XYZ file of C-alpha atoms in Angstrom:
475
model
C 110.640 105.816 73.063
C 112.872 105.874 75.787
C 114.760 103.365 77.999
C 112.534 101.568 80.775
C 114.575 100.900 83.963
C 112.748 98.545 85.244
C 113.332 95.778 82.623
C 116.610 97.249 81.396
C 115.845 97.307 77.698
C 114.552 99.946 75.276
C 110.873 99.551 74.791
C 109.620 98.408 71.412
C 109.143 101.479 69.117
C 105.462 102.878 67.745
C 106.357 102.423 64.350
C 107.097 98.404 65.105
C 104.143 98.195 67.477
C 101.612 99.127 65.178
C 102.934 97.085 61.863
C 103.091 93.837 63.988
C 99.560 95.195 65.632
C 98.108 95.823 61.955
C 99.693 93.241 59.969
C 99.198 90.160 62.431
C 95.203 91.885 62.041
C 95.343 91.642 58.328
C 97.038 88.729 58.242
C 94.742 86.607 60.584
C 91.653 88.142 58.558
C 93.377 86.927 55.446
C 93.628 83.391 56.866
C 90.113 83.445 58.330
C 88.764 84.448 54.766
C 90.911 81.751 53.074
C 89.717 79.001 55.845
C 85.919 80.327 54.916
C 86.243 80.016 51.112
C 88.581 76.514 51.410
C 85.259 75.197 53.533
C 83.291 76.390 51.723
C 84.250 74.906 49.184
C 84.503 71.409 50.471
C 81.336 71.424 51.308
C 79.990 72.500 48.072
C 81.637 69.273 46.797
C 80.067 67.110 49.624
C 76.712 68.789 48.762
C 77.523 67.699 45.317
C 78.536 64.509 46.291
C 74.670 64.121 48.275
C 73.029 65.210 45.070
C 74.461 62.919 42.743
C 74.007 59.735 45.132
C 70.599 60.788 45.907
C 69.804 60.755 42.628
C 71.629 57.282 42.101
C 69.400 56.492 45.598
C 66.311 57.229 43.991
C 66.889 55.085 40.962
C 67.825 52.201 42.861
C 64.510 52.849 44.964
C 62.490 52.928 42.053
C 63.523 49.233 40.552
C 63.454 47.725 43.861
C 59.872 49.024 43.997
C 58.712 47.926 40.637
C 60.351 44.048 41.294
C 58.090 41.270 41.229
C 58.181 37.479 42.458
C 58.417 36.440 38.836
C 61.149 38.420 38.063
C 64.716 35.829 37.667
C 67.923 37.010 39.038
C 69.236 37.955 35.682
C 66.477 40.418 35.339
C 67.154 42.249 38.553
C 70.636 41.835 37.703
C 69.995 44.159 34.643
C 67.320 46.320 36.006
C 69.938 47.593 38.553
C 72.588 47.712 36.470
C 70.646 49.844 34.109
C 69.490 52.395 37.149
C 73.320 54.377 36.876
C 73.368 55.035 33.493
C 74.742 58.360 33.372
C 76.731 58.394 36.289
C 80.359 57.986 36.271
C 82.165 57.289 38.685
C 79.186 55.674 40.519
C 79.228 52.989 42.545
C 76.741 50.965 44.558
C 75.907 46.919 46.004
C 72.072 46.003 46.811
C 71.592 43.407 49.055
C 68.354 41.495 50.389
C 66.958 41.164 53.755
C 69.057 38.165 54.379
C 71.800 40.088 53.240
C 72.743 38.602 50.042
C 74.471 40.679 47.513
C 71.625 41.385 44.786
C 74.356 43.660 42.390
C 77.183 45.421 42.948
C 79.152 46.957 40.664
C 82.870 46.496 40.107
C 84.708 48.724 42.352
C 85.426 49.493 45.759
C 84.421 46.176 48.287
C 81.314 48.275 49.562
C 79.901 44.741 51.461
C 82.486 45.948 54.797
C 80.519 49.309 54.462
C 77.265 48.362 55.099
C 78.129 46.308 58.203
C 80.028 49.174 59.828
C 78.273 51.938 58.968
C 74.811 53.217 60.549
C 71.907 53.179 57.488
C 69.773 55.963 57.051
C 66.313 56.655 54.755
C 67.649 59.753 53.054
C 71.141 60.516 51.559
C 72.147 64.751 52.380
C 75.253 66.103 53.846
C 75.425 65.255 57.225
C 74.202 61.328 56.304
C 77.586 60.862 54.241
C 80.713 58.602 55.180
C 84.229 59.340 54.029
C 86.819 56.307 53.926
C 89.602 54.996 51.743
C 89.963 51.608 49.684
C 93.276 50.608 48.020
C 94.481 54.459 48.409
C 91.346 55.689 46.701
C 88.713 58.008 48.594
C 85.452 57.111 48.888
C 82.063 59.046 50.184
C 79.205 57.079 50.121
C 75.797 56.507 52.296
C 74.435 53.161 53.438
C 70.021 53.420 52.471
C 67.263 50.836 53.597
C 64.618 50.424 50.951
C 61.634 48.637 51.656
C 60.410 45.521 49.900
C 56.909 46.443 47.915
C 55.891 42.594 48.323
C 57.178 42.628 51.903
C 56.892 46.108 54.128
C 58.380 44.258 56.934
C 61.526 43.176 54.635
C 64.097 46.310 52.979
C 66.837 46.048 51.086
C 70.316 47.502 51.887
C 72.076 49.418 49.869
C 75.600 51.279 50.088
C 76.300 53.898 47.162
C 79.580 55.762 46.856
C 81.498 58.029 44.695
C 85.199 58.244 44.021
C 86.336 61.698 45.544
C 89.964 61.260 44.206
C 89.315 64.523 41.884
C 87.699 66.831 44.675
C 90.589 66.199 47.024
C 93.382 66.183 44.373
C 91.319 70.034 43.408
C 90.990 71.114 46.971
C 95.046 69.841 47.640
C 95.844 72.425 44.857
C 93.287 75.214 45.860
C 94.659 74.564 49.628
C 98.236 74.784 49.050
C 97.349 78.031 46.504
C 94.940 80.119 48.719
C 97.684 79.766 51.784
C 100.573 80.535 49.408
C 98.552 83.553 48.080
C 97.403 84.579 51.668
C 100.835 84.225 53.560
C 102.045 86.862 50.184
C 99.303 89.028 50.919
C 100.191 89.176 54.329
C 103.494 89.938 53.871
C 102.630 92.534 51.295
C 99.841 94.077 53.922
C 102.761 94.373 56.810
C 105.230 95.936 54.168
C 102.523 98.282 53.334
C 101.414 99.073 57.127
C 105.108 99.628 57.898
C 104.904 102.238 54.936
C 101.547 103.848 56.088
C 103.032 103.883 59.821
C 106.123 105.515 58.814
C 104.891 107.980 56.385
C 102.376 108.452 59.252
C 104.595 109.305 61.855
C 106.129 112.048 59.598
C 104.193 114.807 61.660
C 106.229 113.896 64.714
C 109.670 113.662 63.343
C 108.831 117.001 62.064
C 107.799 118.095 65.594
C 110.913 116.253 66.801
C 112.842 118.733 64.579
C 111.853 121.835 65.621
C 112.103 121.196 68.947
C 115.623 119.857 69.028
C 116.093 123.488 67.065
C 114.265 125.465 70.320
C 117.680 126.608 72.201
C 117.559 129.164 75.571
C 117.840 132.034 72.675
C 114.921 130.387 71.156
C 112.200 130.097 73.875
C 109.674 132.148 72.182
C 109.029 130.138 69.317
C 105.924 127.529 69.159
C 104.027 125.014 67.464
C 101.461 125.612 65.137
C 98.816 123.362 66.107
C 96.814 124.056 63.172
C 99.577 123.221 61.102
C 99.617 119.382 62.487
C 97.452 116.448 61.977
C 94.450 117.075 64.663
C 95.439 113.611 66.267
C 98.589 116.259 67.311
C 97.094 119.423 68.207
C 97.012 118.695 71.750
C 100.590 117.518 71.876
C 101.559 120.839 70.145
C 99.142 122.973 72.271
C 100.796 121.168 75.521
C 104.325 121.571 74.276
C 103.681 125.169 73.751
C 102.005 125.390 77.342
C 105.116 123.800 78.772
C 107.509 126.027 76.591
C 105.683 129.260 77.886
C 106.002 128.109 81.718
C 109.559 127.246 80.649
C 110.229 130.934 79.295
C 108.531 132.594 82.326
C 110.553 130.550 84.859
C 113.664 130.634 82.856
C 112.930 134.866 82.721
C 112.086 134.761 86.503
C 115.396 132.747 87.142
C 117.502 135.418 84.775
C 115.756 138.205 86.822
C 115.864 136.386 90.028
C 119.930 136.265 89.139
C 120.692 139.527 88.126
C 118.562 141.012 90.925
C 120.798 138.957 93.568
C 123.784 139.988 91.753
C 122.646 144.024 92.426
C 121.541 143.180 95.757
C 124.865 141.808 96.861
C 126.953 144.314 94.849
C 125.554 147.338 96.897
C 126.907 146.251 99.954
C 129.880 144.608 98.693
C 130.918 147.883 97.090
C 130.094 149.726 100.522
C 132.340 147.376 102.497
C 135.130 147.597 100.079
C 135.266 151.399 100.249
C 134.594 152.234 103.178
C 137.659 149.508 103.798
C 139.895 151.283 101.162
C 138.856 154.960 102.565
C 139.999 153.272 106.314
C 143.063 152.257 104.886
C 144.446 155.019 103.135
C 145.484 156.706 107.024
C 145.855 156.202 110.693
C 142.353 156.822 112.162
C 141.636 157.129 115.892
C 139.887 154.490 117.695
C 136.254 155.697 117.365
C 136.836 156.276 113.792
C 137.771 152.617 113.572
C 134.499 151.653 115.964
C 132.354 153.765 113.294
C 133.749 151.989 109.807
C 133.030 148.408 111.532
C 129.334 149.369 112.968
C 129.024 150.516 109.439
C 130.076 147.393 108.096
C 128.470 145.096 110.633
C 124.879 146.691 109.335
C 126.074 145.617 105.963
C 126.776 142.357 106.586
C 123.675 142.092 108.765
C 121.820 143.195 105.720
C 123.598 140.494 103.660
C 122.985 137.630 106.131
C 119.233 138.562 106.177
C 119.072 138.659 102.595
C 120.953 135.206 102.137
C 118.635 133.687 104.832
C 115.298 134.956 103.070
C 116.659 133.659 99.556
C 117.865 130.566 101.424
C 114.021 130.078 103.069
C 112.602 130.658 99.974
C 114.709 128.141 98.077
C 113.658 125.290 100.722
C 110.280 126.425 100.241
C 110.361 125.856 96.791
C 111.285 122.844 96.942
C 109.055 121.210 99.581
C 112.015 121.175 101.691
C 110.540 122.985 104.472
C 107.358 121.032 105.931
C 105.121 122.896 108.139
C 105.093 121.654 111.911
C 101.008 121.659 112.595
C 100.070 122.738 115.664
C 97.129 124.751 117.806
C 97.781 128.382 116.763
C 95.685 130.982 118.712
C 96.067 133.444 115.487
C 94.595 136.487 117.955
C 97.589 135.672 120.616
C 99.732 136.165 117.744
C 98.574 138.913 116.143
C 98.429 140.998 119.854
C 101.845 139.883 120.525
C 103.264 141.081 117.176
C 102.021 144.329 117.964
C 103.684 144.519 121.251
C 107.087 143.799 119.385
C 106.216 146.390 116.870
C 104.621 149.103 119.005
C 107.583 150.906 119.981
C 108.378 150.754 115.615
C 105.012 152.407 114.861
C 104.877 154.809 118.068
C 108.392 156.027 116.607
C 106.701 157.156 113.354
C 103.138 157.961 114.976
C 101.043 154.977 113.449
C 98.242 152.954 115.205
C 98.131 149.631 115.685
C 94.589 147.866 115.710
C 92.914 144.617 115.943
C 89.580 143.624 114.682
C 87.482 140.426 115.477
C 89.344 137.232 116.965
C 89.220 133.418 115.268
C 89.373 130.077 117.239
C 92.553 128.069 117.092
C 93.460 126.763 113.841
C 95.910 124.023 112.881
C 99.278 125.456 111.235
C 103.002 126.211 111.617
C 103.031 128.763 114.174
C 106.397 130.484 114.243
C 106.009 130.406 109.884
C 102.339 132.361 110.261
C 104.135 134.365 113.154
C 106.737 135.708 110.132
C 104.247 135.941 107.519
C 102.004 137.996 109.894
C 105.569 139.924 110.842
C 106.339 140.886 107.484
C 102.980 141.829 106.473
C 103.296 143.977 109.520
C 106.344 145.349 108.646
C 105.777 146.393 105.050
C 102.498 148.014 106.203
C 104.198 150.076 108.853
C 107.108 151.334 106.107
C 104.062 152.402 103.778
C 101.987 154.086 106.306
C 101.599 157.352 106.428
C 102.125 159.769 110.055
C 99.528 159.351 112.557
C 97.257 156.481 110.501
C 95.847 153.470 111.682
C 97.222 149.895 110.518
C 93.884 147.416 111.443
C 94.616 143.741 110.968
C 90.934 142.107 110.848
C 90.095 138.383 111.706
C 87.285 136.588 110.837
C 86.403 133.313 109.862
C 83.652 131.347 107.297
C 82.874 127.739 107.167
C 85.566 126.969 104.939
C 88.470 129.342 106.106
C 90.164 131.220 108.430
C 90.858 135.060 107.372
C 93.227 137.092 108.319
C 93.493 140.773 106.606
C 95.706 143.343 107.377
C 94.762 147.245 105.679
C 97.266 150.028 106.121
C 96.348 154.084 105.117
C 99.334 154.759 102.254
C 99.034 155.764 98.411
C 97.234 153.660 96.377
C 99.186 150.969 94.441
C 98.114 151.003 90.655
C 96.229 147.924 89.554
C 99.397 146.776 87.242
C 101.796 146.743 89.778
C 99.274 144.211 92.437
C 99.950 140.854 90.403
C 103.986 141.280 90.991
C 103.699 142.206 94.563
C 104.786 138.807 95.528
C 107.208 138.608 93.307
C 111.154 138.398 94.430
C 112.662 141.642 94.609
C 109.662 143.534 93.134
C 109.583 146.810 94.345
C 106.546 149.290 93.423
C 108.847 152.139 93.466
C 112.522 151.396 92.892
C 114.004 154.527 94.158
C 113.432 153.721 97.687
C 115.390 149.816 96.813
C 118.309 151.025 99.357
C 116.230 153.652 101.678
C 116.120 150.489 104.313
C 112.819 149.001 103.079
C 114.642 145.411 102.933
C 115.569 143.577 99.582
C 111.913 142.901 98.421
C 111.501 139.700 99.965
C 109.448 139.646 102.377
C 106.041 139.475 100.503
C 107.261 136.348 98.344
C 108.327 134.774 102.043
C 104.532 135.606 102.807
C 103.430 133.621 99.878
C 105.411 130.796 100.354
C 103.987 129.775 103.769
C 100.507 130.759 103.044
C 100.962 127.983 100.080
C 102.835 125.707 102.176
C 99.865 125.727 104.226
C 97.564 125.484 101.536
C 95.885 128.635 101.375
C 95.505 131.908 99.143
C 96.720 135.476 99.671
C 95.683 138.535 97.799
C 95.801 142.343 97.163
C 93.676 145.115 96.883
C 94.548 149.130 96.878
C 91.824 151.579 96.292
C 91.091 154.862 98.460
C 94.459 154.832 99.577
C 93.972 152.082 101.635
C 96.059 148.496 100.778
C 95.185 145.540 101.998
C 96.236 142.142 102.311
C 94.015 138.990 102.889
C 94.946 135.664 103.974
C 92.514 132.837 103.940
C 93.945 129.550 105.117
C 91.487 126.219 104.889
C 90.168 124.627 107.647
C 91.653 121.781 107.313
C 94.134 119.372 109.309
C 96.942 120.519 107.029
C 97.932 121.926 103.434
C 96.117 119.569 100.946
């Protein structure tokens, strides 16, 4: 990971993201599952708890039923202390309609109970009370029974249980299960950190070999078959990035050594023809003749520089084009008045086809492109051939092709035309046909303006289309 400016700290890493991610997961699943089987549990023993006082209930119910008038106290004494045989840890008081304690059995004072607590006709879960007496805890249910010789009289009666064992269990169960599940948890982070880091293996490996890829080494790559398939598409875009990287880093080592021949030719002219001028007195037009000389060099040289320097601003957005109304047929006329007297020198025709409305774009940068295209086509052009620059125009574009009569350039040689310094035919690099820039100057504006440019030589005839969008500007 690397460092964020804007909060001033290194970001968190993966491998510490994920374990807190996964484990904090795990762990809360652990606690829910412990919370489910604790409850669970509890309420198993307060369904327990329901049963057994139910049962109790019933018993009680069935010797209030069966009492009659004739019956004395100590009877119905014994006859409800007889209906809890069985039980342990039972307890329950029966009182009459006027609430007068029948029995109750030693214990817990259960008399406060029925006064405070709602009575219902059926002991179950949700019918229970929980409460404490003397430190001891109780759950118990508060019943009406109804009197067999009176239906409009009942009886009340409050039965409870001692839960002292229950909680003492679930205490010990509570304080194991969250002992056990804060270990697990602990053991399930340890292990995700584990998984995570034997995980991220793959990528320190890819780490690896690319801190190994030098400027000697840019030709090596990535298996991406040879990596997890979560990574193939890291490894497939690192090796896209690595080839653009070897292209540009080629282009830039050609780029270099081409400037270096380009300025050595005319560095070595100017030095001797300098060193021949010195080695004797020379008259006056002998003098003139060395300096014209040189001044075409350094003319040369400051064109050169300029194009490289244009191109370099292009490159990098530096050079923004200013968009105006071009009339692209005005342009194209006037170039050929500035180039007429070139072409009438060497017996080529200048023609123009068709005519487009005015367009938005940078008009003294499509005024050079159109002059270099120009210029290259009159250099290749044969004696007493025509050079026909066509416009036209579809609903999406504006297009601008200009065909001159020459040899035929073979198909492998078209996709480095607009290359810097690419020459079809190196022998003629110093017979005044420029430096080889002017068709990647071409290139640049048509892209500054957002368009395309292309090649096509067959039947001796080359030609070169523009189509620029119509469109307020480059997109």
């Amino acid at each position: 990971m690397g460092f964020d400016p804007a909060s001033g700290r290194r970001p968190i890493s993966l491998a510490l993201r994920l374990t807190v991610s996964i484990g904090l997961t795990i762990t809360i699943v652990l606690l829910a599952f412990g919370w489910v089987i604790e409850t669970s549990i509890e309420r198993h023993f307060v369904e327990q708890d329901a049963e057994e006082l139910e049962v109790v209930a019933r018993s009680v119910r069935q010797v209030l039923t069966s009492l009659t008038p004739a019956l004395p106290p100590e009877g119905i004494t014994r006859r409800l202390a007889g209906a809890v045989n069985g039980h342990h840890g039972m307890y329950y008081l029966v009182a009459d309609a006027a609430g007068q304690t029948l029995f109750a059995t030693p214990g817990p004072d259960l008399k406060a109970i029925a006064h405070t607590q709602p009575a219902t006709s059926r002991i179950d879960v949700d019918s229970l009370h929980s409460w404490q007496d003397n430190a001891t805890p109780y759950r118990g249910a508060v019943i009406h029974i109804p009197s067999a010789q009176d239906p409009s009289q009942h009886f009340t009666a409050v039965l409870a249980t001692a839960t002292g064992f229950h909680d003492h269990f679930l205490v010990t169960f509570h304080r194991t299960i969250w002992a056990a599940t804060t270990a697990a948890g602990l053991f399930a982070i340890l292990a995700t950190w584990l998984a995570v880091y034997r995980g991220h293996a793959p990528l320190r490996d890819i780490s690896t070999r690319i801190r190994g890829i030098s400027a000697e080494q840019l030709h090596l790559r990535l298996a991406p078959d040879k990596v997890p398939i979560e990574l193939s598409g890291l490894a497939t875009s690192f090796n896209a990035m690595l080839e653009h990287i070897e292209r540009d880093f080629k282009r830039l080592s050609d780029f270099s050594a081409d400037i270096a021949h380009e300025l050595r030719t005319p560095v070595t002219n100017l030095v001797t023809q300098t060193q021949v001028l010195l080695t004797k007195g020379r008259s006056v037009d002998a003098y003139r003749e060395v300096l014209y000389s040189n001044l075409e060099e350094y003319e040369r040289m400051a064109k050169m520089i300029g194009d490289m320097l244009y191109l370099a601003q292009t490159d990098n957005k530096l050079i923004k084009p200013d968009l105006v109304d071009v009339d692209m047929t005005a342009e194209v006329d006037a170039l050929f008045e500035y180039f007429e007297p070139l072409a009438d020198e060497r017996h080529i025709g200048l023609k123009r086809q068709g005519q487009i409305p005015l367009m938005r774009g940078d008009r003294l940068m499509l005024r050079r492109a159109l002059s270099n295209l120009l210029s290259n086509a009159i250099r290749h052009t044969a004696e007493h051939k025509v050079i026909t620059v066509h416009l036209a125009q579809d609903d999406q574009a504006f297009v601008v092709q200009v065909a001159n009569p020459g040899d035929t350039i073979p198909a492998t040689h078209l996709p480095h035309l607009f290359d810097r310094f690419y020459r079809v035919d190196p022998s003629r690099q110093h017979n005044g046909d420029g430096a080889g820039l002017g068709l990647a100057i071409v290139k640049s504006i048509v892209d500054a303006h957002g368009g395309e440019i292309s090649v096509s030589s067959d039947s001796c005839v080359t030609v070169f289309t523009l189509s620029l969008h119509r469109t307020e500007g480059p997109p």
